[in-house]
Amino acid sequence: MAISASVMNDGRTELLAKEVTITNELGLHARSAAQIAGIAREGKGGVWLIKEDMVVDAASVIDILTLACGQGSSITIRVDCHEDLPVLDRILALVEKKFGEEN
Amino acid sequence: MIVKEQQEIILKGIGASPGICIGKAYLVDRGTVDVVKKYIIRKEDLEKEKNRFKASVQRAKEELHQIIEKTPEEYREHANILETHVVLLKDKMLYGKTIETIERERVNAEWALRKVVARLKDIFRDMSDPYFRERGSDIVHVSNRIMRNLSGADHVSIKDIDKRVILVAEDLSPADTSQIQLERVKGFVTDAGGMASHTGIIARTLQIPAVLGADRATKTIRNDDLLVVDGTNGLLIIHPSESTLIEYEERRARHEIRIASITRGADAPAVTTDGVRVEVMGNIELPEEVVAVRDFGGDGIGLYRSEFQYLSRTTFPSEDDLFDKYKDVVEVMAPRPVVIRTLDINGDKAVSYLSGADEANPALGLRAIRYCLQKPEVFKVQLRAILRAAAFGNVRILIPMISDFEEVVQVKRLLDESAIELERRGVPCRREIQMGIMVEVPSAVVMIDTIAKKVDFFSIGTNDLVQYAMAIDRQNRQVAHLFNPLHPALIRMVKHVSDVARDEGVRLAMCGEMAAYPLHIPVLLGLCIDELSMNPQSIPLVKRAVRTLSASDTRGFMDSLLKQVRASDVNALLREAYEEHMTRHVHTE
């Protein structure tokens, strides 16, 4: 799975990837993965999750599960095109608010 | 015309629920994918093939939605699993990849799906985290459902069974059992599963005979085959001969008469011939099992294992969830006591959302009270639920895996804090509940006189105490034969605990399976154990055994037993003194 360059059309580079630590108790289990995939599917281009050297499609619950992200693991969320930055931010916010698990 | 009589076949499994039943087999076909044929699709038919696949997925989705809708409130946790299945149905890696494979390799949908799933299965099988590894089976369940629709197999739903049958399945999931009209089921037979499986628990609760783990049952049995299920001995007989049928019909009748006669009078207290009362209680895991304890005349719940509420889900249960479950049991048993054991998660029951890193030695690792004290915020949710349930009946709290005095002090502090939090919230609760510890770690045995000053009762967990005291891993075939609860070392340890308990005025209970065997009762009486707790089915027999014995005789007998140095000598002495007595007075078959 290739990741396209993070260079915008006007030549200006913009950060299309952000790193975040999984802090919810359960990690990226089936239900939290489903929430991420739901948002990622709205992206126009690819949305990826990266853990160490593994890159998976954020639109696939199964793919996310194969990362086996427990609590405390650190992942990078990456989008292919800058229009998808809002998608990235929404996933980021979701992870940061611990998927609403601990209310 | 020559009618060839079918050969009688006997399969050995695990007798997960005692009793005998004779009846016709009903195979629960879960559409497993043993024979998937591969064929090439012509280019002009590819679109049609892809649509066939999409339609099957759509149907699978509708089926799942229907099951979810019809799932009663008490099984909602299982319905959550099914909602995940709905999401998986349309997942790119399953749905997208299968369509891609049909297109690229020009193969039929069944073959493409099987190929995609096989690869996914490999990926999940290799994962070290048990939670994530288990998700592989979710993918298999989902793909089986699609496969069934693809093959057009007319799948008869288990809920439509219209005659009394013996259910035969590879395995039954909680979702399956929640759909079955259990009054139509005479017996259970499965390829997989054991005593502790969901099916095993349900079968014992409903007192339906079950032989589980009978390896090749579904491969051997055809629908409507005549079966004999001997749940007492773990035997399954397919196409029984006439003489076998007669034999088992007689045994079944005898078994029912025996159960009726044992159960009759089971409500009466177990008092020895010289007037010593022993409380005989039941061990349970699911709230539903409380009915069995009552039916079998249990004097209370001696061990309510609380793990199930944590294991059957993906998130921590809330205080209200737990409170509801505890209250159910407490109210049904009141005024009889219910001993709730706090979370005892161990190596073989690891839950991904509970377990941290992999442990090389789970039995010596972060389990039970150690885990709870490290996660007080998790532990206090359970403590609050228990204190709240205590307002509705007679509740005692039991702390597992205590190995150190300080742990007891900490638990008491957390209990106080929990009560204060509840009082602040204005929620009814009861702080003055009895607290006890599981005696299962040798260091607790050695320090038992100090711990006695802090607690109301001890409960001896024989299995773990044997494991830790003798350094025997029961899962290890090389040493499992050394495992013996009648080992002199064990008897001496229990004797020490018993002496301290009497001196300090602490009640002594035993909740290991050791307590369930009538032949062990003279030893346990001799060791002055006040309460015995076991699987509910054994209660009537144990009560009966107690009533035939004299406590002072067994105490005299202990003097000679304590002089033995070998487990085999203990065994021989016990058999010599009491085996015939038990056969004559207790086992009336």
PDB file of C-alpha atoms in Angstrom, chain A residues 1 25-31 34 37 41 57 59-71 101, chain B residues 80 84 87-88 90-94 120 123-124 127 129 131-132 135 139 314-316 353 371 375 377-378:
ATOM      1  CA  MET A   1       0.000   0.000   0.000  1.00  0.00           C
ATOM      2  CA  GLU A  25      -8.517   1.270  27.782  1.00  0.00           C
ATOM      3  CA  LEU A  26      -9.418  -1.114  24.987  1.00  0.00           C
ATOM      4  CA  GLY A  27      -7.184   0.078  22.203  1.00  0.00           C
ATOM      5  CA  LEU A  28      -8.304  -0.237  18.600  1.00  0.00           C
ATOM      6  CA  HIS A  29     -10.763  -3.052  19.138  1.00  0.00           C
ATOM      7  CA  ALA A  30     -13.659  -3.884  16.843  1.00  0.00           C
ATOM      8  CA  ARG A  31     -15.977  -1.093  17.875  1.00  0.00           C
ATOM      9  CA  ALA A  34     -15.546   0.612  13.172  1.00  0.00           C
ATOM     10  CA  ALA A  37     -13.505   3.244   9.397  1.00  0.00           C
ATOM     11  CA  ARG A  41     -14.769   6.059   4.233  1.00  0.00           C
ATOM     12  CA  ASP A  57      -6.340   1.146   5.218  1.00  0.00           C
ATOM     13  CA  ALA A  59     -11.508   2.471   5.899  1.00  0.00           C
ATOM     14  CA  SER A  60     -11.278  -1.231   6.740  1.00  0.00           C
ATOM     15  CA  VAL A  61     -12.117  -2.519  10.206  1.00  0.00           C
ATOM     16  CA  ILE A  62     -10.332  -5.771   9.459  1.00  0.00           C
ATOM     17  CA  ASP A  63      -7.212  -3.973   8.322  1.00  0.00           C
ATOM     18  CA  ILE A  64      -7.212  -1.804  11.451  1.00  0.00           C
ATOM     19  CA  LEU A  65      -7.614  -4.887  13.644  1.00  0.00           C
ATOM     20  CA  THR A  66      -4.531  -6.453  12.088  1.00  0.00           C
ATOM     21  CA  LEU A  67      -2.482  -3.635  13.644  1.00  0.00           C
ATOM     22  CA  ALA A  68      -3.363  -5.052  17.087  1.00  0.00           C
ATOM     23  CA  CYS A  69      -3.150  -1.638  18.712  1.00  0.00           C
ATOM     24  CA  GLY A  70      -3.517  -1.914  22.428  1.00  0.00           C
ATOM     25  CA  GLN A  71      -3.674   0.914  24.906  1.00  0.00           C
ATOM     26  CA  GLU A 101     -15.703   4.851  25.947  1.00  0.00           C
TER      27      GLU A 101
ATOM     28  CA  ASN B  80     -23.115  -6.113  20.230  1.00  0.00           C
ATOM     29  CA  THR B  84     -19.697  -5.827  14.691  1.00  0.00           C
ATOM     30  CA  VAL B  87     -19.852  -3.919   9.887  1.00  0.00           C
ATOM     31  CA  LEU B  88     -17.448  -6.708   8.897  1.00  0.00           C
ATOM     32  CA  LYS B  90     -19.109  -4.828   4.065  1.00  0.00           C
ATOM     33  CA  ASP B  91     -15.475  -4.410   5.029  1.00  0.00           C
ATOM     34  CA  LYS B  92     -13.103  -3.656   2.161  1.00  0.00           C
ATOM     35  CA  MET B  93     -10.765  -6.466   3.123  1.00  0.00           C
ATOM     36  CA  LEU B  94     -13.566  -9.006   2.944  1.00  0.00           C
ATOM     37  CA  LEU B 120      -7.287 -13.156   6.727  1.00  0.00           C
ATOM     38  CA  ILE B 123      -3.038 -13.033   9.617  1.00  0.00           C
ATOM     39  CA  PHE B 124      -5.219 -13.198  12.743  1.00  0.00           C
ATOM     40  CA  MET B 127      -1.427 -12.436  16.447  1.00  0.00           C
ATOM     41  CA  ASP B 129      -2.982 -10.630  21.665  1.00  0.00           C
ATOM     42  CA  TYR B 131      -8.556 -10.319  21.804  1.00  0.00           C
ATOM     43  CA  PHE B 132      -7.288  -9.541  18.333  1.00  0.00           C
ATOM     44  CA  ARG B 135     -11.465 -11.492  15.850  1.00  0.00           C
ATOM     45  CA  ILE B 139     -14.501 -13.063  10.236  1.00  0.00           C
ATOM     46  CA  THR B 314     -15.470  -5.835  24.892  1.00  0.00           C
ATOM     47  CA  THR B 315     -15.739  -3.069  27.466  1.00  0.00           C
ATOM     48  CA  PHE B 316     -15.822  -2.974  31.229  1.00  0.00           C
ATOM     49  CA  TYR B 353      -8.996  -5.091  27.550  1.00  0.00           C
ATOM     50  CA  TYR B 371      -4.711  -6.703  39.080  1.00  0.00           C
ATOM     51  CA  LYS B 375      -6.496  -0.719  38.921  1.00  0.00           C
ATOM     52  CA  GLU B 377     -10.797   2.568  39.615  1.00  0.00           C
ATOM     53  CA  VAL B 378     -11.846  -0.690  37.906  1.00  0.00           C
TER      54      VAL B 378
END
